[in-house]
Coordinates of C-alpha atoms and ligand atoms in Angstrom, one line a residue:
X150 CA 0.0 0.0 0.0
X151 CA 1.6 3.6 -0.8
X152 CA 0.9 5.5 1.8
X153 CA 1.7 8.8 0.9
X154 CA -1.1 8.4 -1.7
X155 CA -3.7 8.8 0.5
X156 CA -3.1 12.1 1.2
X157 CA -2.0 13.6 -2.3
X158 CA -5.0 11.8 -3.8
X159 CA -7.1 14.3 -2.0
X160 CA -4.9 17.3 -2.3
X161 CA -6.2 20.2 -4.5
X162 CA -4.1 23.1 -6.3
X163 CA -5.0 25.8 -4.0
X164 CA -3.8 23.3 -1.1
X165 CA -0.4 22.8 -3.1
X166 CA 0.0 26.7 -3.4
X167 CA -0.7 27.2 0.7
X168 CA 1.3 24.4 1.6
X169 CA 4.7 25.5 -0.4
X170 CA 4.4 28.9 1.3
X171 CA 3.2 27.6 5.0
X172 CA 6.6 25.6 4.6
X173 CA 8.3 28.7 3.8
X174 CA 6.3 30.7 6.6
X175 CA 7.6 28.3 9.3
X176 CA 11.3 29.7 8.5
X177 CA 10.4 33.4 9.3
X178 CA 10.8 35.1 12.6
X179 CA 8.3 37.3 14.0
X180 CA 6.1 36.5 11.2
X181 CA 3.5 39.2 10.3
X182 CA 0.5 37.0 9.1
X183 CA -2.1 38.5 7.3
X184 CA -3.0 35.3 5.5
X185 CA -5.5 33.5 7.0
X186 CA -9.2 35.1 7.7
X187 CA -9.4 34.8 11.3
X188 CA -9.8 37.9 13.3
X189 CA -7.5 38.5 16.0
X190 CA -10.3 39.2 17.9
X191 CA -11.5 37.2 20.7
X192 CA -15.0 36.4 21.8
X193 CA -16.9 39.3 23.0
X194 CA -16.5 38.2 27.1
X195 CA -21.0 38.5 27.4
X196 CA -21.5 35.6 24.9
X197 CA -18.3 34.0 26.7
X198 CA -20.3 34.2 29.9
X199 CA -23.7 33.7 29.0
X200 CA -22.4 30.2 26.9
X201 CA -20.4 28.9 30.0
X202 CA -23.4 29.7 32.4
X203 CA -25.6 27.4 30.2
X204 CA -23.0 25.0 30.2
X205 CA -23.0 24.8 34.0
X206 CA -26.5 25.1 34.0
X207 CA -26.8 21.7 31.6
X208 CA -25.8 22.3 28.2
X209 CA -23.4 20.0 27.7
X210 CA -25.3 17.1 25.5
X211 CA -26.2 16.6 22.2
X212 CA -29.3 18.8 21.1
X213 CA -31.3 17.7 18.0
X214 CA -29.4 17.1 15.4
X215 CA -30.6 20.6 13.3
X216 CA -30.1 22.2 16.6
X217 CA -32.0 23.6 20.3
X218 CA -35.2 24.3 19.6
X219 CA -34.2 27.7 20.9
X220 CA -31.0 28.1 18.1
X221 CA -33.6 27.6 15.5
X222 CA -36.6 30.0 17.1
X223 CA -33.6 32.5 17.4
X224 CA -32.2 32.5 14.3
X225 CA -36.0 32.5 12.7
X226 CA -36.4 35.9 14.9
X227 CA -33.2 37.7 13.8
X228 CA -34.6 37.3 10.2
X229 CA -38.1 38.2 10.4
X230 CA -36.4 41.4 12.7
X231 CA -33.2 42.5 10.4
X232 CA -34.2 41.6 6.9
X233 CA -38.1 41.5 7.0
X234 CA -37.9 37.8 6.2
X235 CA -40.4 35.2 7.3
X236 CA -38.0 31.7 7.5
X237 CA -40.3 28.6 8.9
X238 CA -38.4 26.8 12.0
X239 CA -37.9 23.8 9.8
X240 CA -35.9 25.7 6.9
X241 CA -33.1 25.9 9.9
X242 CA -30.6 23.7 10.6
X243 CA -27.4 24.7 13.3
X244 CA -24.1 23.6 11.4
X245 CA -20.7 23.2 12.6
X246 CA -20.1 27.0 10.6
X247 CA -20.9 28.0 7.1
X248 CA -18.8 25.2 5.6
X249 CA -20.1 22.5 7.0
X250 CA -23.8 23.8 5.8
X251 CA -22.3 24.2 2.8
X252 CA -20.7 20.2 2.0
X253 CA -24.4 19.1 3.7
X254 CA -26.5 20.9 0.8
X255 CA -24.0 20.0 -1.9
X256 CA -23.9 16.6 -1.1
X257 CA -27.9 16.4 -0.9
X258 CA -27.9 18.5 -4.3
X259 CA -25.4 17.0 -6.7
X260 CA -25.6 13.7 -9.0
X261 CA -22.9 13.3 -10.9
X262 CA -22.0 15.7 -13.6
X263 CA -24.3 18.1 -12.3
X264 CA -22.3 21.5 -12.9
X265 CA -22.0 23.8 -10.5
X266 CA -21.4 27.6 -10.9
X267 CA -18.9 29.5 -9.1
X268 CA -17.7 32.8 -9.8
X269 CA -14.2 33.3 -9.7
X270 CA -11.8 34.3 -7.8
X271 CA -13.5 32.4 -5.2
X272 CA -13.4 31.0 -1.7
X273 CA -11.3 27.6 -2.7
X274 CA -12.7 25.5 -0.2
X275 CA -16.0 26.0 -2.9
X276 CA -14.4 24.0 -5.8
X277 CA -12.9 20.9 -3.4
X278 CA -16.5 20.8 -1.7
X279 CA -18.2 20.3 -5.6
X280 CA -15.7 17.8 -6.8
X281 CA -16.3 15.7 -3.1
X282 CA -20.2 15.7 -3.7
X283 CA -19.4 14.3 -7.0
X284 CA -20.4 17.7 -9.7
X285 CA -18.9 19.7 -11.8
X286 CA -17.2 22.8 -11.1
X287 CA -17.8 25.6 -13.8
X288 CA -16.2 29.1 -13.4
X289 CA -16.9 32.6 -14.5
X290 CA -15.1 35.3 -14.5
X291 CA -15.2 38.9 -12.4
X292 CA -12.7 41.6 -13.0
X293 CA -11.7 44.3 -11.4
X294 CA -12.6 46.7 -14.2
X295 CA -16.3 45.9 -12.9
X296 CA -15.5 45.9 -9.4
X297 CA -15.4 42.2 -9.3
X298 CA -19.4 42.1 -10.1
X299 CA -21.0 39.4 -11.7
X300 CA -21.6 39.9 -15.4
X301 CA -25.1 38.6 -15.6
X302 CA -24.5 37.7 -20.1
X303 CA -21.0 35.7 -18.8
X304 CA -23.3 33.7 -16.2
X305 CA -26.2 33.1 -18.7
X306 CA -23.8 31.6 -21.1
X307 CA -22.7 29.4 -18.4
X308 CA -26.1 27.8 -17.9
X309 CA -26.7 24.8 -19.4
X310 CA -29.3 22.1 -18.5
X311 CA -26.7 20.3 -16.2
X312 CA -26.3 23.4 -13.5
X313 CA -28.4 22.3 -10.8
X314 CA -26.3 25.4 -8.6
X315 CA -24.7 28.5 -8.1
X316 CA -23.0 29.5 -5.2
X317 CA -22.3 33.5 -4.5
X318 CA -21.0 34.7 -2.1
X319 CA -21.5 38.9 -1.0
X320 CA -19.7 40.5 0.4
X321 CA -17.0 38.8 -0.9
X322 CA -14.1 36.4 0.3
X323 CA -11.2 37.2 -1.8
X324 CA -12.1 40.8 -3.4
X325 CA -14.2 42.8 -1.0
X326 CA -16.8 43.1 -3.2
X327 CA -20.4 43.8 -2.6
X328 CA -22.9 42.5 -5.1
X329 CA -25.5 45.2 -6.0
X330 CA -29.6 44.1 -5.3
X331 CA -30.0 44.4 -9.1
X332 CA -27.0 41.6 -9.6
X333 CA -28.8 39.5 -6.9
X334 CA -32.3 40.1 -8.3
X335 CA -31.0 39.0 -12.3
X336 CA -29.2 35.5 -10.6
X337 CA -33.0 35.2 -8.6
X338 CA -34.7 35.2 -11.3
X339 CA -32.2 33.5 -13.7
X340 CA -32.7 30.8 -10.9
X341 CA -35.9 30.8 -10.9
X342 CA -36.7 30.9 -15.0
X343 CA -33.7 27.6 -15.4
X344 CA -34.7 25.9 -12.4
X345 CA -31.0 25.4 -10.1
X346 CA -30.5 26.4 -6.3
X347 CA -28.4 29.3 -5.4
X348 CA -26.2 28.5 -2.7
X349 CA -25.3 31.8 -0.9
X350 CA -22.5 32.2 1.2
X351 CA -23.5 35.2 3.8
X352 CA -21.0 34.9 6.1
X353 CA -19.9 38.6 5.4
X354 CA -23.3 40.0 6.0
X355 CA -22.9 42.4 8.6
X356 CA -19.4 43.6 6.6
X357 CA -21.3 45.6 4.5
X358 CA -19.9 48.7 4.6
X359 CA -22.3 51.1 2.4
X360 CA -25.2 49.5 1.6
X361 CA -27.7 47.7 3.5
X362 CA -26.9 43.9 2.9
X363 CA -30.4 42.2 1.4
X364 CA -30.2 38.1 1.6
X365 CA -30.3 36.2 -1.8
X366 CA -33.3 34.8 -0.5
X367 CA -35.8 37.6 -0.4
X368 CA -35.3 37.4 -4.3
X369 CA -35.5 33.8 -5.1
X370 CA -36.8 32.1 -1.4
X371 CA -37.7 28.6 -3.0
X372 CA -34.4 28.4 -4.6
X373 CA -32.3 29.5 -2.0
X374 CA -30.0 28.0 0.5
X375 CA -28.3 30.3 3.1
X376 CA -25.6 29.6 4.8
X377 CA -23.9 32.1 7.7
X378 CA -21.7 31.9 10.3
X379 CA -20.9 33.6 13.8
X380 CA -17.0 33.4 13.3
X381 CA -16.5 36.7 11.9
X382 CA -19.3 39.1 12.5
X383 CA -18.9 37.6 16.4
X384 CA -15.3 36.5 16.2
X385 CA -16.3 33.2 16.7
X386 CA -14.1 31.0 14.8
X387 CA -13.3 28.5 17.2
X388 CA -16.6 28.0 18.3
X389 CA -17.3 26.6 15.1
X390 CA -21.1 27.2 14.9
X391 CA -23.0 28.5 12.2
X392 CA -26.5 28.2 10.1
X393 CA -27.8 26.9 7.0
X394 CA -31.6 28.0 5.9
X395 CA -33.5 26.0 3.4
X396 CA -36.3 24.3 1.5
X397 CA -37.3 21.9 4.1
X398 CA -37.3 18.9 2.0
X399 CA -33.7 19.9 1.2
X400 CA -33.0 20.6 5.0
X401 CA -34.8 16.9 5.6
X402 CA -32.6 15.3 3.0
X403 CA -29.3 17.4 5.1
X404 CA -30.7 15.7 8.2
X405 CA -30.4 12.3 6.6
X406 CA -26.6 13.3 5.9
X407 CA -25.6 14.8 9.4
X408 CA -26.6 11.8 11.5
X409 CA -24.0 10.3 9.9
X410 CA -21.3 13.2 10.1
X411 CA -21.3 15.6 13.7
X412 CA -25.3 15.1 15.0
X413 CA -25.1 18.2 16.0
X414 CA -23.5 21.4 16.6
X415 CA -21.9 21.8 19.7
X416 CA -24.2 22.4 22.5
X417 CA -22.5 25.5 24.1
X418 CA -21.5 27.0 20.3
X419 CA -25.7 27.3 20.0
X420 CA -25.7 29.0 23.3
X421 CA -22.6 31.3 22.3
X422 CA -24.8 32.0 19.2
X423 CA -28.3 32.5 20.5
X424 CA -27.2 35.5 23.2
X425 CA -25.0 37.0 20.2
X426 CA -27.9 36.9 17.9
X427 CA -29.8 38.1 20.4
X428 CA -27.4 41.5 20.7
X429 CA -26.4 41.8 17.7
X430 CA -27.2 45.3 17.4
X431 CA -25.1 46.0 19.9
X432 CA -22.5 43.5 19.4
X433 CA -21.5 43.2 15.9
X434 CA -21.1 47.0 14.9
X435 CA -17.9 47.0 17.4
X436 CA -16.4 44.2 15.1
X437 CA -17.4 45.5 11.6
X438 CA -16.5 48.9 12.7
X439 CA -12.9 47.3 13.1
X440 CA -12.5 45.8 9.9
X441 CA -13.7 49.0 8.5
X442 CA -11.4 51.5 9.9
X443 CA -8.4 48.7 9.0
X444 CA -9.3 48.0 5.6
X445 CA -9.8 51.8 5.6
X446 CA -6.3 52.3 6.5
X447 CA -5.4 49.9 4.0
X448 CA -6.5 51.7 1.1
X449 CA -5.0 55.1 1.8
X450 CA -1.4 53.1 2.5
X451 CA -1.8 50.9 -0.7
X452 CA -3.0 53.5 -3.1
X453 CA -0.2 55.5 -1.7
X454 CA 2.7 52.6 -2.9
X455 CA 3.6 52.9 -6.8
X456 CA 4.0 49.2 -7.4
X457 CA 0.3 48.2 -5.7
X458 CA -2.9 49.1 -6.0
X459 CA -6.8 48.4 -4.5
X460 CA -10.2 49.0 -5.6
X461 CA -12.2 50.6 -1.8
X462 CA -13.1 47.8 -0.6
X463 CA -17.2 47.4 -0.2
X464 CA -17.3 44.3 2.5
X465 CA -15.5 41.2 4.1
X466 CA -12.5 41.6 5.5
X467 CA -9.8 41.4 2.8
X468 CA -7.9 43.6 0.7
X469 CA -7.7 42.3 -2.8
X470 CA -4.3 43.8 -3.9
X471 CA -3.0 44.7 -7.5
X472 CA 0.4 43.2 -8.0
X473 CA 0.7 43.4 -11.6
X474 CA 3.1 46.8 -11.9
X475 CA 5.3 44.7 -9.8
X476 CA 6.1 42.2 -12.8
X477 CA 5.6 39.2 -10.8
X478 CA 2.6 36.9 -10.7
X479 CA 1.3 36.5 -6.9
X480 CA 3.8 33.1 -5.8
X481 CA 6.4 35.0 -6.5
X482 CA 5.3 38.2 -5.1
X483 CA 4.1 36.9 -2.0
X484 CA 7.6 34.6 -1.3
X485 CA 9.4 37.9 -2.1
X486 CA 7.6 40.0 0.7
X487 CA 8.1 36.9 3.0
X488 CA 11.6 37.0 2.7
X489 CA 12.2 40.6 2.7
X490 CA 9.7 41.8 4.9
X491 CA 8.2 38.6 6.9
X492 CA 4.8 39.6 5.9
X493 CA 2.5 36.6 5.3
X494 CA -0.3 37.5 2.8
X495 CA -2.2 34.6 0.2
X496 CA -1.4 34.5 -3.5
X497 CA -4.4 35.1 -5.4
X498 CA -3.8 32.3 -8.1
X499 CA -5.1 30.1 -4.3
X500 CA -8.5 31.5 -5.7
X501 CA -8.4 30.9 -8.9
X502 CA -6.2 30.4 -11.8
X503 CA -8.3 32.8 -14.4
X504 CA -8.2 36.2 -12.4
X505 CA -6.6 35.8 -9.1
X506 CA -2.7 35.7 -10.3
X507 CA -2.4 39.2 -10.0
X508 CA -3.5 39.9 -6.5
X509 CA -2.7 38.8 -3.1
X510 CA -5.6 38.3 -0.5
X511 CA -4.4 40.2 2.7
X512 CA -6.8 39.6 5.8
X513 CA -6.9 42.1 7.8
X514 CA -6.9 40.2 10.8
X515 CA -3.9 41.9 12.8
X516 CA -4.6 45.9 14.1
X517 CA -3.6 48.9 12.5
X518 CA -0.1 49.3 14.3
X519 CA 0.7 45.9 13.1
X520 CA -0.5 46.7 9.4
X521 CA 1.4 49.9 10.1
X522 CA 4.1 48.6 10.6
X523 CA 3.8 45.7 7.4
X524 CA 3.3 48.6 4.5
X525 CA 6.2 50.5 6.3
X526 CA 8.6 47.2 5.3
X527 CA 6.5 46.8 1.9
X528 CA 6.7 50.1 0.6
X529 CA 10.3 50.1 1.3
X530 CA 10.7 47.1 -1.3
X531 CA 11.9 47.1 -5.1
X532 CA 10.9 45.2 -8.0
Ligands
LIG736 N1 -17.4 31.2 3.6 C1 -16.5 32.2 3.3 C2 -16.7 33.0 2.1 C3 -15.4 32.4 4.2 O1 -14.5 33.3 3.9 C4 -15.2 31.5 5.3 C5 -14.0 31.7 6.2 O2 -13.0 32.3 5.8 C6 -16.2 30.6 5.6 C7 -17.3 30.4 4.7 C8 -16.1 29.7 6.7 O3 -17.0 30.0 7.7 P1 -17.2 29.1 8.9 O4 -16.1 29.4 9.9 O5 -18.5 29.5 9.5 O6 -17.2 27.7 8.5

């Protein structure tokens, strides 16, 4: 038996990229990582509290496998009372975070060679989950000349009568885009007159930094899966506890699936999320209002550097960053500011081999002194 095989056979490209420059990140003191999206926030000390009460007071077994009676009414609530959206308690389902909601519903959806949409550059964890449930992966496009929006001719020629799903995702993991309502009303309806799902990755909700964030679903609500997550707008990353809303027949088929897998979410993670979804008026502005003020900072110290540049970023937590004046494509770039500055940031081919090779994802997951202190080393640099 070869060994080694068993982990290569399940290795994909973006994987290959992260490892080869994780390798090189172990050899760098005092590392300044802006790679990976996990604030350095911690856990607002209330939800702390009010989760480690419950578990004292009991909360330390399995719930129903979709999740507490009470994680489901709750979540129901906080859409009927932010977005004016009436979800049923059995569209619900508590997942172990966005991704986990996310391999349930594709491995319910997909027969083989269904194709699956995804706009690139994109999340990669997106493409690895398609090719697991068994579909097709089919990529568009966005540029930056459109501000990274979805060209709504580009995805109708991508539609064929094998796309059972698109997954979007708004604001947007790598490019800090915000999709416009009109681009989210022409992929409802697109949905809607061919007949697939739209998978749409929310996670970035509350990151919207302009314009009022309006869920996929109030567009297209029988073709919709949701999918968010309390990791970012709660700093909640460890907790691992998120959401998925659905059709309930395809939240009944997701059941089915995740008996097998976790059950359910962790018992204190739904009690974390219920008392932040219960403030999160007060609670998440502090958070977003960090990321802001960063990625605001950012931009004025990016557009300032010759060799870089940055659209303003609209939502998430990333800056998408130019490269191209520097010459290099972004493995090269981003090994070169290793080296010479020890600042970790993502190459962009990681998202995608069609549009991403002239970025580099920076998260900006570290406070301003520290990214300060980053684009003090980078601007020094030469190409
Ligand atoms: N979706 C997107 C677009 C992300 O950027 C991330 C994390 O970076 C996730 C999902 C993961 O969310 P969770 O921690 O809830 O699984």
């Amino acid at each position: 038996m070869d060994r080694s095989n068993i982990a290569k056979k399940h290795q994909q490209p973006a994987e290959n990229i992260l490892m080869d420059i994780a390798t090189l990140a172990k050899q760098v003191p005092d590392l300044l990582d802006l790679s990976i999206g996990d604030p350095d926030l911690i856990t607002d000390e209330r939800i702390i509290d009010a989760a480690f009460t419950d578990v004292k007071n009991g909360h330390t077994k399995y719930t129903a496998s979709g999740g507490s009676q009470e994680f489901i009414d709750t979540v129901v609530t906080f859409y009927q009372k932010q977005y004016g959206l009436a979800f049923d308690a059995s569209q619900v389902r508590a997942t172990v975070g966005a991704l986990h909601g996310m391999y349930l519903t594709l491995q319910v959806l997909l027969d083989p060679e269904d194709e699956v949409i995804i706009h690139e550059p994109y999340f990669s964890p997106y493409k690895d989950q398609v090719i697991f449930a068994g579909g097709k992966p089919v990529f568009i496009p966005t540029y930056e000349e459109d501000g990274f929006q979805i060209n709504i001719d580009v995805l109708k020629a991508a539609i064929t009568d094998k796309t059972k799903a698109i997954i979007i995702n708004s604001p947007n993991n790598p490019t800090g885009a915000v999709f416009s309502h009109e681009t989210f009303k022409a992929i409802a309806d697109l949905a809607i007159e061919h007949d697939f799902y739209i998978l749409s990755d929310e996670v970035y909700e509350a990151f919207c930094f302009y314009d009022d964030f309006v869920p996929m679903a109030t567009f297209a609500p029988d073709n919709t899966i949701t999918f968010s997550s309390f990791s970012k707008a709660f700093a909640m990353t460890g907790w691992r506890i998120g959401y998925m809303v659905a059709p309930d027949y395809i939240n009944d088929a997701a059941k089915l699936i995740n008996e097998s897998i976790t059950y359910s979410a962790p018992s204190p993670s739904q009690q974390a999320g219920i008392y932040a979804l219960h403030h999160a008026e007060t609670l998440t502005p502090t958070v977003v209002t960090i990321f802001k003020e960063r990625l605001e900072y950012l931009e004025k110290r990016i557009t300032a550097i010759p060799f870089l540049s940055l659209l303003p970023v609209k939502g998430s937590i990333y800056a998408f960053i130019n490269i191209s004046k520097t010459g290099l494509t972004s493995v090269p770039f981003v090994e070169k500011v290793l080296k010479e500055t020890n600042v970790l940031m993502i190459p962009g081919k990681a998202f995608g081999e069609t549009t991403g090779d002239n970025y580099v994802r920076l998260a900006a997951t570290q406070d301003i002194n520290t990214l300060k202190e980053a684009f003090d080393r980078i601007e020094k640099m030469t190409f």
